[in-house]
Coordinates of C-alpha atoms and ligand atoms in Angstrom, one line a residue:
M26 CA -1.0 -26.0 8.1
Q27 CA -3.6 -24.0 6.4
A28 CA -4.1 -25.0 2.6
A29 CA -3.2 -22.2 0.2
I30 CA -6.1 -19.9 -0.5
G31 CA -6.7 -19.6 -4.2
I32 CA -8.9 -18.1 -6.9
D33 CA -11.2 -21.2 -6.7
S34 CA -12.2 -20.3 -3.1
A35 CA -12.4 -16.7 -4.1
K36 CA -14.9 -17.6 -7.1
Q37 CA -17.0 -19.7 -4.6
A38 CA -17.2 -16.7 -2.1
L39 CA -18.3 -14.6 -5.0
K40 CA -21.2 -16.9 -5.9
S41 CA -22.3 -17.6 -2.2
Y42 CA -22.0 -14.1 -0.9
F43 CA -22.7 -11.9 -3.9
G44 CA -24.5 -14.3 -6.3
Y45 CA -22.3 -13.6 -9.2
D46 CA -20.9 -16.2 -11.4
E47 CA -18.0 -14.6 -13.0
F48 CA -15.3 -12.1 -12.0
R49 CA -15.1 -9.0 -14.1
S50 CA -12.1 -8.2 -16.0
Q51 CA -9.0 -7.6 -13.7
Q52 CA -10.8 -8.6 -10.6
P53 CA -9.3 -12.1 -10.5
E54 CA -5.8 -10.9 -11.2
I55 CA -6.1 -8.3 -8.5
I56 CA -7.5 -10.8 -6.0
E57 CA -4.7 -13.2 -6.8
T58 CA -2.1 -10.7 -6.1
I59 CA -3.5 -9.8 -2.7
L60 CA -3.9 -13.4 -1.9
S61 CA -0.1 -14.0 -2.8
G62 CA 0.6 -11.3 -0.2
R63 CA 1.8 -8.5 -2.6
D64 CA 0.8 -4.8 -2.6
A65 CA -1.4 -3.7 -5.6
I66 CA -2.8 -0.5 -7.0
A67 CA -6.1 -0.7 -8.7
L68 CA -7.3 1.9 -11.1
M69 CA -11.0 1.2 -12.2
P70 CA -13.7 3.4 -13.4
T71 CA -16.6 4.2 -11.1
G72 CA -18.9 1.3 -11.1
G73 CA -16.1 -0.9 -12.4
G74 CA -16.2 -3.2 -9.4
K75 CA -13.4 -2.1 -7.2
S76 CA -14.9 -3.1 -3.9
I77 CA -15.2 -6.8 -4.7
C78 CA -11.2 -6.7 -5.0
F79 CA -10.7 -6.3 -1.4
Q80 CA -14.0 -7.8 -0.1
I81 CA -13.5 -11.2 -1.6
P82 CA -9.9 -11.6 -0.1
A83 CA -11.2 -10.3 3.2
I84 CA -13.8 -13.0 3.2
V85 CA -11.6 -15.8 2.3
M86 CA -8.5 -15.1 4.2
P87 CA -8.5 -15.7 7.9
G88 CA -8.6 -12.4 9.9
T89 CA -9.9 -8.9 9.4
C90 CA -9.3 -6.5 6.6
I91 CA -9.1 -2.8 7.4
V92 CA -10.8 -0.6 4.7
V93 CA -9.8 3.1 4.9
S94 CA -12.5 5.2 3.3
P95 CA -12.8 9.1 3.5
L96 CA -16.5 9.3 2.9
I97 CA -18.7 8.3 5.8
A98 CA -21.9 8.0 3.7
L99 CA -20.0 5.4 1.4
M100 CA -18.7 3.5 4.3
K101 CA -22.2 3.3 5.6
D102 CA -23.6 2.3 2.3
Q103 CA -21.0 -0.5 1.8
V104 CA -21.4 -2.0 5.2
E105 CA -25.2 -2.1 4.9
G106 CA -24.7 -3.9 1.5
L107 CA -22.3 -6.4 3.1
L108 CA -24.5 -7.2 5.8
A109 CA -27.2 -7.7 3.6
N110 CA -25.1 -10.4 1.7
G111 CA -24.2 -12.0 5.0
V112 CA -20.8 -10.7 5.3
K113 CA -19.5 -9.7 8.7
A114 CA -18.7 -6.0 8.4
A115 CA -18.9 -2.8 10.5
F116 CA -17.5 0.7 10.5
I117 CA -15.9 2.9 13.0
N118 CA -15.8 6.7 12.6
S119 CA -15.6 9.7 14.7
S120 CA -19.4 10.5 14.0
S121 CA -20.6 7.4 15.8
H122 CA -21.4 7.1 19.4
S123 CA -18.6 5.9 21.5
S124 CA -20.8 2.9 22.7
E125 CA -21.3 1.9 19.0
N126 CA -17.6 2.2 18.4
Q127 CA -17.0 0.1 21.5
R128 CA -19.3 -2.6 20.3
V129 CA -17.5 -2.7 17.1
E130 CA -14.1 -2.8 18.6
T131 CA -15.1 -5.8 20.7
L132 CA -16.3 -7.6 17.7
A133 CA -13.1 -6.9 15.9
I134 CA -11.0 -8.1 18.9
R135 CA -13.1 -11.3 19.0
G136 CA -12.2 -11.9 15.3
E137 CA -15.8 -11.7 14.4
L138 CA -15.3 -9.2 11.6
D139 CA -14.1 -9.8 8.0
L140 CA -14.1 -6.2 7.2
L141 CA -13.6 -3.1 9.4
Y142 CA -14.2 0.3 7.7
V143 CA -12.5 3.3 9.1
S144 CA -12.0 7.0 8.4
P145 CA -8.6 8.3 7.7
E146 CA -8.6 10.4 10.9
K147 CA -9.7 7.6 13.0
L148 CA -7.3 5.3 11.5
L149 CA -4.4 7.5 12.5
S150 CA -5.4 8.0 16.1
A151 CA -3.4 6.4 19.0
D152 CA -6.5 4.4 20.0
F153 CA -7.0 2.8 16.8
F154 CA -3.2 1.7 16.4
N155 CA -3.7 0.2 19.8
L156 CA -6.8 -1.6 18.6
M157 CA -5.0 -2.8 15.4
S158 CA -2.2 -4.3 17.4
Q159 CA -4.8 -6.7 19.0
L160 CA -6.3 -7.9 15.6
N161 CA -5.3 -10.4 13.0
I162 CA -5.2 -8.1 10.1
N163 CA -5.2 -9.7 6.6
L164 CA -5.1 -6.8 4.3
F165 CA -5.3 -3.0 4.2
A166 CA -7.7 -1.5 1.5
I167 CA -7.1 2.1 0.8
D168 CA -10.2 3.4 -1.0
E169 CA -10.3 6.7 -2.9
A170 CA -6.5 6.5 -2.8
H171 CA -6.2 9.6 -5.0
C172 CA -7.0 11.6 -2.1
I173 CA -3.3 11.3 -1.2
S174 CA -2.2 13.3 -4.1
Q175 CA -1.8 17.0 -4.0
W176 CA -2.4 17.3 -7.8
G177 CA -5.8 15.6 -7.6
H178 CA -9.1 17.2 -6.8
D179 CA -9.8 15.7 -3.5
F180 CA -6.5 16.1 -1.5
R181 CA -6.8 15.0 2.1
P182 CA -4.0 15.8 4.3
E183 CA -4.6 12.8 6.6
Y184 CA -4.0 10.6 3.6
V185 CA -0.4 11.6 3.4
Q186 CA 0.4 10.3 6.8
M187 CA -0.7 7.0 5.9
G188 CA 2.7 5.9 5.0
L189 CA 3.1 5.1 8.7
L190 CA 0.7 2.4 8.3
K191 CA 2.9 0.4 5.9
D192 CA 5.9 1.1 7.9
R193 CA 4.1 -0.3 11.0
F194 CA 2.7 -3.4 9.1
P195 CA 5.3 -4.1 6.4
D196 CA 4.2 -7.6 5.9
I197 CA 0.6 -7.1 5.4
P198 CA -0.6 -6.6 1.9
F199 CA -1.9 -3.3 0.9
L200 CA -4.5 -2.5 -1.9
A201 CA -4.8 1.0 -3.0
L202 CA -8.1 1.8 -5.2
T203 CA -9.0 4.8 -7.1
A204 CA -10.9 5.8 -10.1
T205 CA -8.5 8.5 -11.0
A206 CA -6.2 7.4 -13.6
D207 CA -3.5 10.0 -14.3
K208 CA 0.2 9.1 -13.9
L209 CA 1.0 11.8 -11.3
T210 CA -1.7 10.5 -9.0
R211 CA -0.4 7.0 -9.3
R212 CA 3.0 7.8 -8.6
D213 CA 1.9 9.7 -5.5
I214 CA -0.1 6.7 -4.2
E215 CA 2.8 4.5 -4.6
Q216 CA 5.3 6.8 -2.9
H217 CA 3.2 8.2 -0.1
L218 CA 1.6 5.0 0.8
H219 CA 5.2 3.6 1.0
L220 CA 4.0 0.5 -0.9
R221 CA 6.5 -2.1 -1.7
D222 CA 6.9 -3.0 -5.4
P223 CA 3.1 -2.9 -6.0
Q224 CA 1.7 -4.5 -9.0
V225 CA -0.4 -1.8 -10.9
F226 CA -3.7 -2.7 -12.5
V227 CA -5.2 -0.2 -14.9
S228 CA -8.6 -1.2 -16.3
S229 CA -10.3 0.4 -19.1
F230 CA -12.3 3.6 -18.2
D231 CA -15.0 2.8 -20.7
R232 CA -18.4 2.4 -19.3
P233 CA -20.1 0.9 -22.3
N234 CA -23.6 0.8 -20.7
L235 CA -23.7 4.6 -20.6
S236 CA -25.0 6.2 -23.6
L237 CA -23.5 9.6 -24.5
T238 CA -25.6 12.4 -26.1
V239 CA -24.9 16.1 -26.5
V240 CA -27.8 18.5 -27.7
N241 CA -28.4 22.0 -28.5
G242 CA -29.7 23.3 -25.2
A243 CA -31.5 26.4 -26.6
N244 CA -34.9 24.8 -25.6
R245 CA -33.7 23.0 -22.6
A246 CA -36.4 24.4 -20.4
T247 CA -39.1 22.6 -22.3
D248 CA -37.0 19.8 -23.6
I249 CA -36.4 18.5 -20.1
L250 CA -40.0 18.0 -19.5
K251 CA -40.2 15.7 -22.4
W252 CA -37.2 13.9 -21.3
V253 CA -38.5 13.1 -17.9
K254 CA -41.9 12.4 -19.3
D255 CA -40.4 9.6 -21.6
R256 CA -38.8 8.0 -18.5
P257 CA -41.4 7.3 -15.9
K258 CA -40.3 6.1 -12.5
Q259 CA -36.7 6.1 -13.6
S260 CA -34.2 7.5 -11.2
G261 CA -32.2 10.4 -12.6
I262 CA -30.0 13.3 -11.6
I263 CA -30.1 16.8 -13.4
Y264 CA -26.8 18.6 -12.7
C265 CA -27.2 22.5 -12.9
L266 CA -24.7 25.1 -12.5
S267 CA -26.4 27.4 -10.0
R268 CA -28.3 26.7 -6.8
K269 CA -31.1 28.9 -8.2
T270 CA -31.6 26.7 -11.2
T271 CA -31.7 23.5 -9.1
E272 CA -34.6 25.1 -7.1
S273 CA -36.5 26.4 -10.0
L274 CA -36.2 23.2 -12.1
A275 CA -37.3 21.1 -9.0
A276 CA -40.3 23.3 -8.5
K277 CA -41.3 23.0 -12.2
L278 CA -41.0 19.3 -12.1
I279 CA -43.0 18.9 -8.7
D280 CA -45.6 21.1 -10.2
K281 CA -45.9 18.6 -13.1
G282 CA -46.3 15.9 -10.6
Y283 CA -43.0 14.3 -10.5
K284 CA -41.3 13.1 -7.4
A285 CA -38.5 15.6 -7.4
D286 CA -36.4 17.7 -5.2
F287 CA -33.3 20.0 -5.2
Y288 CA -29.9 19.7 -3.6
H289 CA -27.0 22.1 -3.1
A290 CA -24.3 23.1 -0.8
G291 CA -26.4 26.1 0.5
M292 CA -29.0 23.8 2.2
S293 CA -28.6 22.7 5.7
A294 CA -26.7 19.3 6.3
D295 CA -29.7 17.8 7.8
R296 CA -32.0 18.8 4.7
R297 CA -29.2 17.6 2.4
S298 CA -29.1 14.1 3.9
Q299 CA -32.8 13.9 3.9
V300 CA -33.0 14.6 0.2
Q301 CA -30.0 12.1 -0.5
E302 CA -31.8 9.4 1.7
K303 CA -35.1 9.8 0.0
F304 CA -33.4 9.5 -3.5
I305 CA -31.5 6.4 -2.4
R306 CA -34.6 4.8 -1.0
D307 CA -36.6 5.5 -4.3
D308 CA -38.9 7.9 -2.5
L309 CA -37.7 10.6 -5.0
D310 CA -37.1 10.0 -8.7
I311 CA -35.4 13.1 -9.8
I312 CA -32.7 15.3 -8.0
C313 CA -31.9 18.6 -9.5
A314 CA -28.5 19.3 -8.1
T315 CA -25.3 21.2 -8.2
I316 CA -22.0 19.2 -8.3
A317 CA -22.1 19.1 -4.5
F318 CA -24.4 16.1 -5.0
G319 CA -23.1 12.6 -5.7
M320 CA -19.9 12.3 -3.8
G321 CA -20.2 9.1 -1.7
I322 CA -23.5 8.0 -3.3
D323 CA -23.5 4.3 -4.3
K324 CA -27.0 4.1 -5.6
S325 CA -26.7 1.6 -8.2
N326 CA -30.0 2.1 -10.1
V327 CA -29.6 5.7 -11.4
R328 CA -30.9 5.4 -14.9
W329 CA -29.9 8.7 -16.3
V330 CA -27.8 11.7 -15.7
V331 CA -28.5 15.1 -17.4
H332 CA -26.1 18.1 -17.6
Y333 CA -28.5 21.0 -17.8
N334 CA -25.4 23.3 -17.9
L335 CA -21.9 22.9 -19.3
P336 CA -19.7 20.8 -17.0
K337 CA -16.5 22.7 -16.1
N338 CA -14.2 20.1 -17.3
I339 CA -14.0 16.5 -18.8
E340 CA -13.0 15.0 -15.5
S341 CA -16.1 16.3 -13.5
Y342 CA -18.3 15.4 -16.5
Y343 CA -17.0 12.0 -16.6
Q344 CA -17.4 11.4 -12.9
E345 CA -21.0 12.9 -12.9
I346 CA -22.2 10.8 -15.8
G347 CA -20.5 7.8 -14.0
R348 CA -23.1 8.0 -11.4
A349 CA -25.5 6.4 -13.8
G350 CA -25.6 2.8 -14.4
R351 CA -23.5 1.4 -11.7
D352 CA -25.4 -1.9 -11.9
G353 CA -24.3 -2.3 -15.5
V354 CA -27.9 -1.8 -16.9
L355 CA -28.2 0.3 -20.0
S356 CA -28.3 4.0 -18.7
E357 CA -28.5 7.4 -20.6
T358 CA -26.7 10.5 -20.3
L359 CA -27.7 13.7 -21.9
F360 CA -25.8 17.1 -22.0
Y361 CA -27.4 20.4 -23.1
Y362 CA -24.8 22.5 -24.6
T363 CA -25.5 26.2 -25.0
Y364 CA -23.5 29.3 -26.0
G365 CA -24.8 31.1 -22.9
D366 CA -23.1 28.6 -20.7
V367 CA -19.8 28.9 -22.5
Q368 CA -19.9 32.7 -22.0
Q369 CA -20.7 32.2 -18.3
M370 CA -17.9 29.7 -17.7
Q371 CA -15.6 31.9 -19.4
S372 CA -16.4 34.8 -17.0
F373 CA -15.7 32.4 -14.1
I374 CA -12.4 31.7 -15.5
E375 CA -11.5 35.3 -16.0
E376 CA -12.2 35.9 -12.3
S377 CA -10.5 32.8 -11.0
G378 CA -6.8 33.8 -11.5
Q379 CA -5.9 30.5 -12.8
Q380 CA -6.7 31.2 -16.4
E381 CA -4.4 29.0 -18.4
I382 CA -5.2 25.6 -16.8
L383 CA -8.9 26.3 -16.5
Q384 CA -9.1 27.6 -20.1
T385 CA -7.4 24.5 -21.5
K386 CA -9.8 22.3 -19.8
L387 CA -12.9 24.2 -20.9
D388 CA -11.6 24.2 -24.4
R389 CA -11.2 20.4 -24.2
M390 CA -14.9 20.3 -22.9
I391 CA -16.1 22.3 -25.8
Q392 CA -14.2 20.1 -28.3
Y393 CA -16.0 17.2 -26.8
A394 CA -19.4 18.9 -27.1
D395 CA -18.6 19.8 -30.6
A396 CA -17.0 16.4 -31.7
K397 CA -18.3 15.0 -34.9
S398 CA -16.8 11.6 -34.4
C399 CA -17.5 8.9 -31.9
R400 CA -17.7 10.6 -28.5
R401 CA -16.6 7.6 -26.4
Q402 CA -13.3 7.7 -28.4
V403 CA -12.9 11.3 -27.7
L404 CA -13.6 11.0 -24.1
L405 CA -11.4 7.9 -23.4
A406 CA -8.6 9.7 -25.4
Y407 CA -8.8 12.4 -22.9
F408 CA -7.8 9.9 -20.2
G409 CA -5.0 8.5 -22.3
E410 CA -6.9 5.5 -23.5
Q411 CA -7.3 4.3 -27.1
H412 CA -10.6 3.4 -28.2
E413 CA -11.3 2.3 -31.8
G414 CA -14.5 4.5 -32.2
N415 CA -17.8 3.4 -33.5
C416 CA -19.1 2.5 -30.1
G417 CA -22.7 2.4 -31.3
N418 CA -23.9 4.0 -28.1
C419 CA -23.2 7.7 -28.6
D420 CA -25.2 10.1 -30.7
N421 CA -22.5 10.6 -33.3
C422 CA -22.5 6.8 -33.8
K423 CA -26.2 6.4 -33.9
D424 CA -27.0 9.3 -35.9
P425 CA -23.9 10.6 -37.7
K426 CA -23.7 14.3 -38.1
V427 CA -24.3 15.4 -41.7
E428 CA -21.6 17.7 -42.9
I429 CA -22.8 20.8 -45.1
D430 CA -21.2 23.4 -47.1
G431 CA -21.6 26.3 -44.7
T432 CA -19.6 28.9 -46.7
V433 CA -22.7 31.1 -47.5
L434 CA -24.1 30.7 -44.2
A435 CA -20.6 31.6 -42.5
Q436 CA -20.4 34.6 -44.8
K437 CA -23.7 36.1 -43.8
A438 CA -22.8 35.8 -40.2
L439 CA -19.2 37.1 -40.7
S440 CA -20.4 40.0 -42.7
A441 CA -23.2 41.0 -40.2
C442 CA -20.3 41.2 -37.6
I443 CA -18.2 43.3 -39.7
R444 CA -21.0 45.5 -40.7
A445 CA -21.7 46.1 -37.1
N446 CA -18.1 47.0 -36.6
E447 CA -17.4 43.8 -34.5
K448 CA -19.0 45.4 -31.5
I449 CA -22.0 43.0 -31.2
G450 CA -22.5 39.7 -29.5
V451 CA -24.0 36.4 -30.8
H452 CA -27.6 37.3 -30.0
M453 CA -27.5 40.5 -31.9
V454 CA -25.9 39.1 -34.8
V455 CA -28.7 36.4 -35.0
D456 CA -31.3 39.4 -34.6
I457 CA -29.8 41.0 -37.5
L458 CA -29.8 38.0 -39.7
R459 CA -33.2 37.1 -38.9
G460 CA -34.4 40.6 -39.5
S461 CA -35.7 41.0 -35.8
S462 CA -37.7 44.0 -34.9
N463 CA -36.0 44.5 -31.6
Q464 CA -35.7 48.1 -30.3
E465 CA -32.0 48.3 -29.6
L466 CA -31.3 46.8 -33.0
K467 CA -33.3 49.6 -34.6
M468 CA -31.8 52.2 -32.4
K469 CA -28.4 51.3 -33.5
G470 CA -29.6 51.4 -37.1
F471 CA -28.6 47.7 -37.8
H472 CA -32.0 47.3 -39.7
L473 CA -30.3 49.3 -42.5
L474 CA -27.5 47.0 -42.8
K475 CA -27.3 44.8 -45.9
T476 CA -27.4 41.5 -44.0
Y477 CA -30.4 42.6 -42.2
G478 CA -33.0 39.7 -42.7
A479 CA -30.5 37.7 -44.9
G480 CA -30.9 34.7 -42.7
Q481 CA -34.6 34.4 -42.0
D482 CA -34.8 30.8 -43.4
I483 CA -32.8 29.4 -40.4
S484 CA -34.4 29.3 -36.9
R485 CA -32.8 31.4 -34.0
R486 CA -31.6 28.4 -32.3
D487 CA -29.9 26.8 -35.2
W488 CA -28.2 30.1 -36.0
I489 CA -26.7 30.1 -32.6
D490 CA -25.4 26.6 -33.1
Y491 CA -23.8 27.6 -36.4
I492 CA -22.1 30.7 -34.9
V493 CA -20.7 28.5 -32.1
Q494 CA -19.4 26.3 -34.7
L495 CA -17.7 29.2 -36.3
I496 CA -16.1 30.2 -33.2
N497 CA -14.9 26.6 -32.4
R498 CA -13.4 26.5 -36.1
G499 CA -11.6 29.8 -35.3
L500 CA -13.5 32.0 -37.9
L501 CA -14.9 34.2 -35.0
E502 CA -13.3 35.1 -31.7
I503 CA -15.1 36.4 -28.6
A504 CA -13.7 39.4 -27.0
Y505 CA -14.3 38.8 -23.4
D506 CA -13.1 42.1 -22.4
E507 CA -15.4 44.0 -24.8
G508 CA -18.8 42.6 -23.7
N509 CA -18.4 39.4 -25.5
A510 CA -18.3 41.2 -28.9
L511 CA -17.4 38.9 -31.8
K512 CA -14.4 39.7 -33.9
V513 CA -13.7 38.1 -37.2
T514 CA -10.4 36.3 -37.2
P515 CA -7.9 36.3 -40.2
A516 CA -9.2 32.9 -41.2
G517 CA -12.7 34.4 -41.0
R518 CA -11.7 37.2 -43.4
E519 CA -10.5 34.6 -45.9
V520 CA -13.9 33.0 -45.9
L521 CA -15.6 36.5 -46.5
F522 CA -13.2 38.0 -48.9
E523 CA -11.3 35.2 -50.5
G524 CA -13.8 32.5 -51.0
R525 CA -12.3 30.1 -48.4
K526 CA -14.9 27.2 -48.0
V527 CA -16.3 26.2 -44.6
F528 CA -17.9 22.9 -43.7
L529 CA -20.3 22.8 -40.8
S530 CA -22.4 20.1 -39.3
K531 CA -26.1 20.4 -40.0
V532 CA -27.9 21.1 -36.7
R533 CA -30.0 18.2 -35.7
E534 CA -33.7 18.2 -34.9
Y535 CA -34.2 17.8 -31.2
A536 CA -37.7 17.1 -29.9
Q537 CA -39.1 20.0 -31.9
Q538 CA -42.9 20.5 -32.2
G539 CA -43.5 17.4 -30.0
K540 CA -41.3 15.2 -32.1
P541 CA -39.8 12.2 -30.2
I542 CA -36.0 12.9 -29.3
K543 CA -34.4 10.9 -32.1
V544 CA -30.9 10.9 -30.8
A545 CA -31.6 9.7 -27.4
P546 CA -34.1 6.8 -27.4
A547 CA -35.0 5.4 -24.1
P548 CA -33.4 1.9 -23.4
K549 CA -34.9 -0.8 -25.3
P550 CA -38.3 -1.6 -23.5
L551 CA -38.6 -5.0 -22.1
P552 CA -41.5 -7.0 -23.6
S553 CA -44.6 -6.0 -21.8
F554 CA -44.9 -9.2 -19.7
A555 CA -41.4 -8.7 -18.3
D556 CA -42.0 -5.0 -17.8
A557 CA -45.1 -5.7 -15.8
L558 CA -43.5 -8.3 -13.7
F559 CA -40.5 -6.0 -13.2
E560 CA -42.8 -3.4 -11.9
K561 CA -44.3 -6.0 -9.3
L562 CA -40.9 -7.0 -8.3
R563 CA -39.8 -3.5 -7.7
Q564 CA -42.8 -2.8 -5.5
L565 CA -42.2 -6.0 -3.4
R566 CA -38.5 -4.8 -3.2
K567 CA -39.6 -1.3 -2.0
D568 CA -41.8 -2.7 0.5
L569 CA -39.2 -5.1 1.9
A570 CA -36.7 -2.3 1.9
D571 CA -39.0 0.1 3.8
K572 CA -39.7 -2.6 6.4
Q573 CA -35.9 -3.1 7.1
G574 CA -35.0 0.6 6.6
V575 CA -32.5 0.0 4.0
P576 CA -32.2 1.3 0.3
P577 CA -34.1 -0.9 -2.1
Y578 CA -30.9 -1.7 -4.2
V579 CA -29.4 -3.2 -0.9
I580 CA -32.0 -6.0 -1.2
F581 CA -31.5 -6.5 -5.0
H582 CA -30.0 -4.5 -7.9
D583 CA -32.2 -3.4 -10.7
R584 CA -30.1 -5.8 -13.0
T585 CA -31.1 -8.8 -10.7
L586 CA -34.7 -7.8 -10.7
R587 CA -34.6 -7.4 -14.5
L588 CA -33.2 -10.9 -14.9
M589 CA -35.9 -12.3 -12.7
A590 CA -38.5 -10.4 -14.8
E591 CA -37.1 -11.9 -18.0
E592 CA -36.5 -15.5 -16.8
F593 CA -39.3 -15.7 -14.0
P594 CA -37.4 -18.2 -11.7
T595 CA -40.0 -20.2 -9.7
T596 CA -37.8 -22.9 -8.0
E597 CA -35.0 -22.7 -5.8
T598 CA -32.4 -23.8 -8.3
Q599 CA -33.6 -21.3 -10.9
M600 CA -33.8 -18.6 -8.4
R601 CA -30.2 -19.2 -7.2
Q602 CA -28.9 -19.1 -10.8
V603 CA -29.9 -15.6 -11.1
S604 CA -26.9 -13.2 -11.0
G605 CA -27.0 -11.2 -7.8
V606 CA -28.8 -13.8 -5.7
G607 CA -26.3 -15.2 -3.2
D608 CA -27.0 -17.6 -0.2
R609 CA -28.0 -15.1 2.2
K610 CA -30.3 -13.1 -0.2
Y611 CA -32.0 -16.4 -1.2
Q612 CA -32.6 -17.3 2.3
L613 CA -34.0 -13.9 3.2
Y614 CA -36.0 -13.1 0.0
G615 CA -36.1 -16.1 -2.2
A616 CA -39.4 -17.3 -1.2
D617 CA -41.0 -13.8 -1.3
F618 CA -39.8 -13.1 -4.8
I619 CA -40.7 -16.7 -6.0
D620 CA -44.2 -16.1 -4.6
A621 CA -44.5 -12.9 -6.3
I622 CA -43.6 -14.3 -9.6
L623 CA -45.9 -17.3 -9.4
R624 CA -48.7 -15.2 -8.3
F625 CA -48.1 -12.9 -11.4
M626 CA -48.0 -15.8 -13.6
Q627 CA -51.3 -17.2 -12.3
D628 CA -52.9 -13.7 -12.8
R629 CA -51.7 -14.0 -16.4
K630 CA -53.0 -17.5 -16.7
L631 CA -49.5 -18.8 -17.5
K632 CA -48.3 -22.3 -16.4
S633 CA -44.7 -22.4 -15.4
Ligands
ADP705 P1 -16.6 0.8 -7.7 O1 -16.4 0.9 -6.3 O2 -15.6 0.4 -8.6 O3 -17.3 1.9 -8.2 P2 -18.5 -1.4 -7.0 O4 -17.6 -2.1 -6.5 O5 -19.4 -0.6 -6.3 O6 -17.8 -0.3 -8.1 O7 -19.3 -2.2 -8.1 C1 -20.2 -1.7 -8.9 C2 -21.3 -2.7 -9.3 O8 -20.9 -3.9 -10.0 C3 -21.8 -3.3 -8.0 O9 -23.3 -3.2 -8.1 C4 -21.3 -4.6 -7.7 O10 -22.2 -5.5 -7.0 C5 -21.4 -5.1 -9.2 N1 -20.2 -6.0 -9.5 C6 -18.9 -6.0 -9.1 N2 -18.2 -7.0 -9.4 C7 -19.1 -7.8 -10.2 C8 -19.1 -9.2 -10.7 N3 -18.0 -9.8 -11.0 N4 -20.2 -9.6 -11.5 C9 -21.3 -8.8 -11.4 N5 -21.4 -7.7 -10.8 C10 -20.4 -7.2 -10.2
ZN706 ZN1 -19.7 6.3 -30.5

């Protein structure tokens, strides 16, 4: 009889295959549940470490694990990563050649695969059921399990039929995994997959290694140049609302000498996969993309994500920033908030026919952008999770907003609106307050108003920020059906006529006049020795990756390279202690990296 397989052998496999010393929170519990034969549902944020939860049981239990994954790119990526770690894995999907699928089937039947990845369409085919009946299956892992829910954003009809699978294989454990946490989705997963009394694991959705910063986007066109300049050679994604912006922004960056490109759904599939591939292989540093980009990309060393425009809701925002820092290394996120974007989003909503839901979601997004307290707390509260705040890694924690008495300021703005008969929008209000000599203003006679020039001491950009705050505080309202004219609400009238006080947050300084961006410092630089060594090792990694035709992070994650650069291991024992160096990786690359470190140290005349 086979000895029971427990968490100890799981831990050994974690070290020898993946080079990691410890499980992350909930991984051991999930793995134990699977090893005991029970079904489970695991909800973890992107980058939380879901894959290990089925990969380890698949390795330590006899037989093969069937992994259902809806995204072919992701399947390919995972299999590539597993093979590089010496794990026997393969995938079958309808896009591969039949000879390749044949080869994989043969391997599976011979029992030579620990993991077999398959698309849901393929899974449900008669052929595949036939193949499965010849295999010793130890686990079914259903990745992206939220695709089963009609309530969710990625509903896939094939997923609903997957209940058949559990009916056909009632005694094999199922693990459903997703990064979507809401209760409705969870219930759908349990019911539609026909899971039997599954144990549900809900991890924290916090990603503490991601910094959160929201800035006024009035000068984003120039601010972004400074942002990328401060982050040389780092991989980053800039999310834009329109295809046109992705193209013009990429052109501007290329013109400045950056390795950048654009990505959107209007490009041919070939061109898109070309851009994606170059980004994954570190041949491109910056991608300017619409939200079409990112699904199914597992690139672990994305160091920053910028929202050049307002995301449409918090779910998308969180998913998009989640593409940064999957390797756990400190990574940055920046969101340029502008009034113009709110207006534009608003007009999309008017046209959509689903006003109520979309409006509520947009309002929550704006509340987040406008938050004065810890952003992480606000964000996690949206997903129903309590966080005590003071995260220390968001702009509001690092540089608390200063509250000012904005009564006089508000009165000036409100008065300008009323004197112009509440028929003007934000920009005209600011023109009046700043005493602009714009033609239209003069034609309408606004230069004769009492408030004309009453706010010259405040910059245009700051005025817009303050007016947006007045809107968010319910003192002004936008009449979308009247060309976005601003209307003073009853509360606004109290401020104007009854002396009601208004408190506003002082607009922060952002990278003005070449000043460094105070609120979003680049991650703490490594000491120069480690920095230089990191660059050397990165180059070595890139060369090896290109030779083998794999993405660099498949060789080692950034985090592993950083550890090497800080600890400079020069013996086998030292090298094997570095997190991320498993047996296979040591055999393949250990000597090359030790050599590079020794050479570097010799150059620097340092003795090990
Ligand atoms: P998810 O599928 O949840 O988005 P992954 O499974 O891709 O996340 O894991 C994210 C990253 O964390 C990967 O680079 C993975 O190698 C790493 N990781 C997972 N578990 C551990 C662990 N126990 N120790 C160190 N790194 C881990
Ligand atoms: Zn915070």
